[in-house]
Short mmCIF file of C-alpha atoms and ligand atoms in Angstrom, two decimals:
data_model
loop_
_atom_site.label_atom_id
_atom_site.label_comp_id
_atom_site.label_asym_id
_atom_site.label_seq_id
_atom_site.Cartn_x
_atom_site.Cartn_y
_atom_site.Cartn_z
CA UNK A 204 -43.14 72.69 6.40
CA UNK A 205 -46.14 71.30 8.35
CA UNK A 206 -45.75 67.65 9.15
CA UNK A 207 -48.62 65.19 9.24
CA UNK A 208 -48.61 61.88 11.07
CA UNK A 209 -47.87 59.20 8.49
CA UNK A 210 -47.70 55.46 8.74
CA UNK A 211 -44.19 54.03 8.56
CA UNK A 212 -44.97 52.66 5.08
CA UNK A 213 -46.08 56.05 3.79
CA UNK A 214 -43.13 57.77 5.42
CA UNK A 215 -40.75 55.48 3.52
CA UNK A 216 -42.29 56.62 0.21
CA UNK A 217 -40.96 60.14 0.76
CA UNK A 218 -37.80 60.78 -1.26
CA UNK A 219 -34.62 60.61 0.82
CA UNK A 220 -33.65 64.15 -0.23
CA UNK A 221 -36.91 65.47 1.21
CA UNK A 222 -36.50 63.55 4.45
CA UNK A 223 -33.00 64.89 5.07
CA UNK A 224 -34.32 68.38 5.82
CA UNK A 225 -36.28 66.98 8.82
CA UNK A 226 -33.05 66.12 10.56
CA UNK A 227 -31.65 69.62 10.95
CA UNK A 228 -32.43 72.36 13.44
CA UNK A 229 -31.07 75.90 13.47
CA UNK A 230 -28.78 75.04 10.56
CA UNK A 231 -27.09 72.24 12.49
CA UNK A 232 -27.55 68.50 12.29
CA UNK A 233 -29.97 67.41 14.99
CA UNK A 234 -30.70 63.76 14.16
CA UNK A 235 -27.95 61.61 12.65
CA UNK A 236 -29.61 59.35 10.13
CA UNK A 237 -27.70 58.99 6.85
CA UNK A 238 -24.18 59.64 5.69
CA UNK A 239 -25.49 61.98 2.97
CA UNK A 240 -26.10 64.48 5.78
CA UNK A 241 -22.40 65.13 6.38
CA UNK A 242 -20.71 67.94 4.48
CA UNK A 243 -16.96 68.23 4.03
CA UNK A 244 -16.91 71.20 6.35
CA UNK A 245 -18.80 69.26 9.03
CA UNK A 246 -16.40 66.33 8.74
CA UNK A 247 -13.28 68.45 8.89
CA UNK A 248 -14.47 70.07 12.13
CA UNK A 249 -15.53 66.73 13.58
CA UNK A 250 -12.18 65.14 12.73
CA UNK A 251 -10.37 68.01 14.48
CA UNK A 252 -12.61 67.53 17.53
CA UNK A 253 -11.90 63.79 17.56
CA UNK A 254 -8.13 64.44 17.28
CA UNK A 255 -8.38 66.82 20.24
CA UNK A 256 -10.37 64.36 22.35
CA UNK A 257 -7.82 61.67 21.62
CA UNK A 258 -5.03 64.01 22.70
CA UNK A 259 -6.82 65.25 25.83
CA UNK A 260 -7.69 61.74 27.09
CA UNK A 261 -3.97 60.97 27.40
CA UNK A 262 -3.72 62.98 30.64
CA UNK A 263 -5.68 62.20 33.84
CA UNK A 264 -6.73 65.84 34.22
CA UNK A 265 -7.83 65.76 30.57
CA UNK A 266 -10.04 62.77 31.28
CA UNK A 267 -11.61 64.68 34.17
CA UNK A 268 -12.06 67.79 32.05
CA UNK A 269 -13.93 65.80 29.37
CA UNK A 270 -16.08 64.03 31.96
CA UNK A 271 -17.44 67.34 33.12
CA UNK A 272 -18.63 68.44 29.68
CA UNK A 273 -21.83 66.40 29.37
CA UNK A 274 -22.31 65.25 32.94
CA UNK A 275 -25.80 66.73 32.85
CA UNK A 276 -26.95 64.62 29.87
CA UNK A 277 -28.20 61.05 29.59
CA UNK A 278 -28.22 58.71 26.60
CA UNK A 279 -30.29 55.61 25.87
CA UNK A 280 -28.70 52.88 23.81
CA UNK A 281 -31.61 51.08 22.17
CA UNK A 282 -30.11 48.21 20.18
CA UNK A 283 -32.57 45.59 19.00
CA UNK A 284 -30.11 44.07 16.53
CA UNK A 285 -26.82 42.44 17.63
CA UNK A 286 -23.84 44.72 18.10
CA UNK A 287 -20.39 44.62 19.68
CA UNK A 288 -18.34 47.58 18.45
CA UNK A 289 -21.03 50.15 17.75
CA UNK A 290 -22.66 49.53 21.13
CA UNK A 291 -19.42 49.48 23.11
CA UNK A 292 -17.81 52.41 21.36
CA UNK A 293 -20.93 54.55 21.85
CA UNK A 294 -21.01 53.49 25.49
CA UNK A 295 -17.32 54.39 25.85
CA UNK A 296 -17.85 57.66 23.98
CA UNK A 297 -20.68 58.56 26.40
CA UNK A 298 -18.38 57.76 29.32
CA UNK A 299 -15.56 59.89 27.87
CA UNK A 300 -17.76 62.99 27.75
CA UNK A 301 -19.39 62.21 31.10
CA UNK A 302 -22.85 61.13 29.90
CA UNK A 303 -24.68 58.52 31.90
CA UNK A 304 -27.14 56.23 30.27
CA UNK A 305 -29.28 53.17 30.00
CA UNK A 306 -29.71 50.37 27.53
CA UNK A 307 -32.38 48.24 25.90
CA UNK A 308 -30.89 45.31 24.02
CA UNK A 309 -33.54 42.69 24.42
CA UNK A 310 -37.07 43.99 23.74
CA UNK A 311 -38.50 40.76 25.18
CA UNK A 312 -37.62 42.19 28.60
CA UNK A 313 -39.54 45.42 27.90
CA UNK A 314 -43.25 46.09 27.64
CA UNK A 315 -43.05 45.24 23.95
CA UNK A 316 -43.69 41.68 25.14
CA UNK A 317 -47.02 42.95 26.52
CA UNK A 318 -47.95 44.18 23.08
CA UNK A 319 -46.65 47.75 23.32
CA UNK A 320 -45.55 49.16 19.99
CA UNK A 321 -41.90 50.07 19.41
CA UNK A 322 -43.14 53.61 18.72
CA UNK A 323 -44.64 53.92 22.23
CA UNK A 324 -41.56 52.32 23.77
CA UNK A 325 -39.29 54.89 22.13
CA UNK A 326 -41.63 57.72 23.03
CA UNK A 327 -41.28 56.61 26.65
CA UNK A 328 -37.49 56.60 26.34
CA UNK A 329 -37.54 60.12 24.95
CA UNK A 330 -39.27 61.26 28.14
CA UNK A 331 -36.38 60.05 30.32
CA UNK A 332 -33.28 60.57 28.18
CA UNK A 333 -31.63 63.42 26.29
CA UNK A 334 -30.44 61.32 23.37
CA UNK A 335 -31.38 58.01 21.75
CA UNK A 336 -28.77 55.92 19.96
CA UNK A 337 -30.56 53.13 18.15
CA UNK A 338 -30.02 50.12 15.95
CA UNK A 339 -32.91 48.35 14.31
CA UNK A 340 -33.39 45.83 11.51
CA UNK A 341 -35.89 48.02 9.61
CA UNK A 342 -34.46 50.43 7.05
CA UNK A 343 -35.75 53.92 7.78
CA UNK A 344 -37.21 53.12 11.20
CA UNK A 345 -34.91 55.43 13.19
CA UNK A 346 -35.78 58.19 10.71
CA UNK A 347 -39.45 57.51 11.23
CA UNK A 348 -39.00 57.70 15.00
CA UNK A 349 -37.12 60.99 14.69
CA UNK A 350 -39.98 62.35 12.63
CA UNK A 351 -42.67 61.02 15.01
CA UNK A 352 -40.97 62.36 18.13
CA UNK A 353 -40.60 65.76 16.47
CA UNK A 354 -44.36 65.75 15.83
CA UNK A 355 -45.12 64.91 19.45
CA UNK A 356 -43.08 67.87 20.62
CA UNK A 357 -40.94 65.62 22.84
CA UNK A 358 -38.08 65.40 20.48
CA UNK A 359 -34.58 64.36 21.48
CA UNK A 360 -31.76 63.77 19.01
CA UNK A 361 -31.63 60.26 17.59
CA UNK A 362 -28.47 58.69 16.21
CA UNK A 363 -28.90 55.83 13.77
CA UNK A 364 -26.48 53.11 14.87
CA UNK A 365 -27.43 50.86 11.96
CA UNK A 366 -30.74 50.57 10.10
CA UNK A 367 -31.13 47.16 8.51
CA UNK A 368 -29.42 46.82 5.15
CA UNK A 369 -29.62 50.53 4.53
CA UNK A 370 -27.37 52.88 6.52
CA UNK A 371 -24.80 53.12 9.30
CA UNK A 372 -23.78 56.78 9.22
CA UNK A 373 -21.45 56.84 12.24
CA UNK A 374 -19.55 53.85 10.87
CA UNK A 375 -19.04 55.88 7.68
CA UNK A 376 -17.70 58.75 9.78
CA UNK A 377 -15.18 56.56 11.56
CA UNK A 378 -14.15 54.93 8.29
CA UNK A 379 -13.55 58.27 6.61
CA UNK A 380 -11.82 59.57 9.76
CA UNK A 381 -9.44 56.59 9.51
CA UNK A 382 -8.80 57.36 5.83
CA UNK A 383 -8.27 61.02 6.69
CA UNK A 384 -5.65 60.14 9.31
CA UNK A 385 -3.97 57.59 7.06
CA UNK A 386 -3.75 59.89 4.02
CA UNK A 387 -3.07 63.12 5.93
CA UNK A 388 0.56 63.29 4.79
CA UNK A 389 -0.16 61.84 1.36
CA UNK A 390 -2.39 64.47 -0.18
CA UNK A 391 -5.66 63.48 1.53
CA UNK A 392 -8.63 61.37 0.52
CA UNK A 393 -9.33 62.99 -2.87
CA UNK A 394 -7.61 61.61 -5.93
CA UNK A 395 -7.12 58.11 -4.52
CA UNK A 396 -8.23 54.67 -5.68
CA UNK A 397 -10.55 52.69 -3.44
CA UNK A 398 -11.57 49.04 -3.45
CA UNK A 399 -14.73 47.71 -1.78
CA UNK A 400 -15.11 43.97 -1.51
CA UNK A 401 -17.79 41.49 -0.51
CA UNK A 402 -21.47 41.89 0.21
CA UNK A 403 -21.91 45.38 -1.20
CA UNK A 404 -25.63 44.95 -1.66
CA UNK A 405 -26.62 44.41 1.96
CA UNK A 406 -23.68 45.78 3.94
CA UNK A 407 -24.97 49.04 5.45
CA UNK A 408 -21.48 50.03 6.63
CA UNK A 409 -19.96 49.78 3.17
CA UNK A 410 -22.98 51.45 1.56
CA UNK A 411 -22.73 54.38 3.95
CA UNK A 412 -19.01 54.91 3.52
CA UNK A 413 -19.29 54.79 -0.29
CA UNK A 414 -22.05 57.42 -0.12
CA UNK A 415 -19.91 59.58 2.14
CA UNK A 416 -16.73 59.35 0.09
CA UNK A 417 -18.44 61.12 -2.81
CA UNK A 418 -17.94 64.35 -0.83
CA UNK A 419 -14.32 64.10 -2.02
CA UNK A 420 -13.18 64.61 -5.59
CA UNK A 421 -11.38 62.75 -8.31
CA UNK A 422 -12.09 59.27 -6.93
CA UNK A 423 -11.71 55.92 -8.63
CA UNK A 424 -13.52 52.91 -7.15
CA UNK A 425 -13.22 49.19 -7.77
CA UNK A 426 -16.45 47.54 -6.70
CA UNK A 427 -15.63 43.88 -6.18
CA UNK A 428 -18.49 41.50 -5.39
CA UNK A 429 -20.19 38.28 -6.45
CA UNK A 430 -22.69 39.30 -9.16
CA UNK A 431 -25.68 38.70 -6.86
CA UNK A 432 -24.20 40.99 -4.16
CA UNK A 433 -23.14 43.93 -6.34
CA UNK A 434 -24.05 47.49 -5.30
CA UNK A 435 -27.70 48.48 -5.47
CA UNK A 436 -28.98 50.86 -8.19
CA UNK A 437 -29.43 53.80 -5.75
CA UNK A 438 -25.75 53.73 -4.87
CA UNK A 439 -24.55 53.24 -8.42
CA UNK A 440 -26.67 56.19 -9.54
CA UNK A 441 -25.21 58.32 -6.76
CA UNK A 442 -21.65 57.42 -7.81
CA UNK A 443 -22.36 58.26 -11.43
CA UNK A 444 -24.02 61.56 -10.50
CA UNK A 445 -20.90 62.44 -8.49
CA UNK A 446 -18.49 61.61 -11.32
CA UNK A 447 -16.78 58.73 -9.54
CA UNK A 448 -14.94 56.48 -11.96
CA UNK A 449 -16.26 53.00 -11.13
CA UNK A 450 -15.25 49.51 -12.21
CA UNK A 451 -17.51 46.62 -11.21
CA UNK A 452 -15.85 43.21 -11.14
CA UNK A 453 -15.68 39.89 -9.30
CA UNK A 454 -11.92 39.47 -9.73
CA UNK A 455 -10.25 40.69 -6.55
CA UNK A 456 -6.67 39.68 -7.36
CA UNK A 457 -6.75 41.63 -10.63
CA UNK A 458 -7.58 44.92 -8.91
CA UNK A 459 -5.45 44.65 -5.76
CA UNK A 460 -2.35 46.29 -7.34
CA UNK A 461 -4.24 49.52 -8.08
CA UNK A 462 -5.70 50.24 -4.67
CA UNK A 463 -4.71 52.88 -2.12
CA UNK A 464 -7.38 51.58 0.22
CA UNK A 465 -9.08 48.21 0.43
CA UNK A 466 -12.38 47.88 2.35
CA UNK A 467 -13.31 44.28 3.09
CA UNK A 468 -16.73 43.07 4.27
CA UNK A 469 -18.37 39.83 5.38
CA UNK A 470 -21.37 38.24 3.73
CA UNK A 471 -24.56 39.55 5.42
CA UNK A 472 -26.36 36.21 5.42
CA UNK A 473 -28.68 37.20 8.27
CA UNK A 474 -30.68 38.91 5.51
CA UNK A 475 -30.91 35.77 3.34
CA UNK A 476 -34.45 34.74 2.52
CA UNK A 477 -33.62 31.05 2.05
CA UNK A 478 -29.88 30.47 2.43
CA UNK A 479 -29.08 31.91 -1.01
CA UNK A 480 -25.63 33.19 -0.03
CA UNK A 481 -24.50 29.74 1.12
CA UNK A 482 -23.94 28.78 -2.54
CA UNK A 483 -21.58 31.71 -3.21
CA UNK A 484 -17.87 30.90 -3.35
CA UNK A 485 -16.72 33.66 -1.01
CA UNK A 486 -13.08 32.43 -1.02
CA UNK A 487 -12.54 34.66 -4.09
CA UNK A 488 -13.37 37.69 -1.94
CA UNK A 489 -10.79 37.07 0.75
CA UNK A 490 -7.42 38.61 1.56
CA UNK A 491 -4.76 36.00 2.22
CA UNK A 492 -1.00 35.91 2.90
CA UNK A 493 -0.67 35.15 -0.82
CA UNK A 494 -2.72 37.84 -2.53
CA UNK A 495 -1.80 40.62 -0.08
CA UNK A 496 1.56 40.52 -1.91
CA UNK A 497 -0.23 42.08 -4.90
CA UNK A 498 -1.06 45.22 -2.95
CA UNK A 499 0.91 48.47 -2.87
CA UNK A 500 3.32 48.75 0.06
CA UNK A 501 1.57 51.84 1.42
CA UNK A 502 -2.06 50.83 0.82
CA UNK A 503 -4.36 50.51 3.82
CA UNK A 504 -6.80 47.75 4.69
CA UNK A 505 -10.12 48.51 6.38
CA UNK A 506 -12.95 46.31 7.64
CA UNK A 507 -15.99 47.41 9.69
CA UNK A 508 -15.78 44.08 11.57
CA UNK A 509 -16.96 41.53 12.59
CA UNK A 510 -14.94 39.44 10.16
CA UNK A 511 -15.24 35.85 9.21
CA UNK A 512 -12.71 34.50 6.76
CA UNK A 513 -12.34 37.58 4.51
CA UNK A 514 -9.08 38.58 6.18
CA UNK A 515 -6.73 35.93 7.45
CA UNK A 516 -5.84 36.86 11.08
CA UNK A 517 -2.13 36.35 10.33
CA UNK A 518 -2.40 39.59 8.32
CA UNK A 519 -3.33 41.58 11.44
CA UNK A 520 0.33 42.36 12.09
CA UNK A 521 0.87 43.69 8.55
CA UNK A 522 1.46 47.46 8.79
CA UNK A 523 -1.26 48.02 6.18
CA UNK A 524 -3.92 46.41 8.38
CA UNK A 525 -5.83 49.34 9.83
CA UNK A 526 -9.04 47.71 11.11
CA UNK A 527 -8.13 47.50 14.80
CA UNK A 528 -7.13 51.15 14.76
CA UNK A 529 -10.29 51.91 12.76
CA UNK A 530 -12.55 50.56 15.53
CA UNK A 531 -10.68 52.59 18.14
CA UNK A 532 -11.13 55.70 16.02
CA UNK A 533 -14.85 54.98 16.26
CA UNK A 534 -14.84 55.78 19.95
CA UNK A 535 -13.22 59.20 19.44
CA UNK A 536 -15.35 60.20 16.48
CA UNK A 537 -18.51 59.21 18.38
CA UNK A 538 -17.40 61.23 21.42
CA UNK A 539 -16.83 64.17 19.04
CA UNK A 540 -20.32 63.69 17.63
CA UNK A 541 -21.85 63.75 21.13
CA UNK A 542 -20.11 67.06 21.86
CA UNK A 543 -21.34 68.43 18.52
CA UNK A 544 -24.96 67.38 19.14
CA UNK A 545 -25.01 69.16 22.50
CA UNK A 546 -23.11 72.17 21.11
CA UNK A 547 -20.12 71.61 23.38
CA UNK A 548 -17.32 71.06 20.90
CA UNK A 549 -16.05 74.66 21.27
CA UNK A 550 -15.37 73.98 24.96
CA UNK A 551 -12.32 71.85 24.14
CA UNK A 552 -10.21 74.96 23.62
CA UNK A 553 -10.68 75.66 27.36
CA UNK A 554 -8.44 72.75 28.15
C1 NCD B 1590 -21.23 46.37 10.81
C2 NCD B 1590 -22.74 46.48 10.97
O1 NCD B 1590 -23.30 46.14 12.00
O2 NCD B 1590 -23.31 46.94 10.01
N1 NCD B 1590 -20.55 46.27 12.03
C3 NCD B 1590 -20.29 47.39 12.76
O3 NCD B 1590 -21.16 48.13 13.13
N2 NCD B 1590 -19.00 47.65 13.02
C4 NCD B 1590 -20.80 45.39 9.80
C5 NCD B 1590 -21.31 44.00 9.83
O4 NCD B 1590 -22.09 43.57 10.68
O5 NCD B 1590 -20.89 43.25 8.94
#
């Protein structure tokens, strides 16, 4: 397909399904933009790679072996929205596989302050680095950059590390990787009952993981949110198309006994237009020492973090609390993704 230069606004009018084909090269994923890009087969291989990396990093000679794999590659972390875990786990993942890199976190220190467009800034980065990992507040902007750089012929892979309220595909990977590890000896991810709680309208992490879970079969989902923060129509349509049995509610305590997995989220009030979420009683969407007693003994609790009051910190020592392990899994899955993008994952068997 011949591509024409489009404005960002026009680019966003293209259907998502059409855009997805731009992000592949030679039948492999090239840019990582949306969780709908990941097939079951891709995930299974990536999870095996992450397991191997985790195992290999336990030994000093393993650490050295991994360092050598991508020593010749450099990554730019371009994060214009705040980040702790995604930034640090990508940085650590780069270090695990030996990549060096640079970072832009405050555009006011770049030539953007002189009036340079973000597009030109990123084009400059693509001339110095082999990979761009980026987070931006505009939905679809990393996709647009991937498309623009491909047109200029100076394309490098771009990983979307969070695009506004829309997507966070690598968070979805680490979430599903955590579910995969947790349910490995219990029949796997299919056939289980999942609960998602909180700001399901604007939380890109929770949106992305819900999209990704539809790769599995026979799922039941309880979608628990204040009415004004319920899932958006695109996601609901996707769940229906994929035969997921869904129940939308705002009564958390009523659904807790049914869940195999509970995914908590914070209110995303940075996207408020005029403080509208401050009037929501979010205490009904919190896990406490009291209502955790309603949950199954072997359920697991996830949270993309950062948290506010949705999970009382005294619950961190409960064996069902998986969120600290979940963020650590993020580092291994991201290291696996780096090896995949540079076609190096097969080298692990050399160890
Ligand atoms: C999430 C994000 O930035 O979307 N955090 C993360 O990447 N782990 C969730 C959030 O900010 O609430």
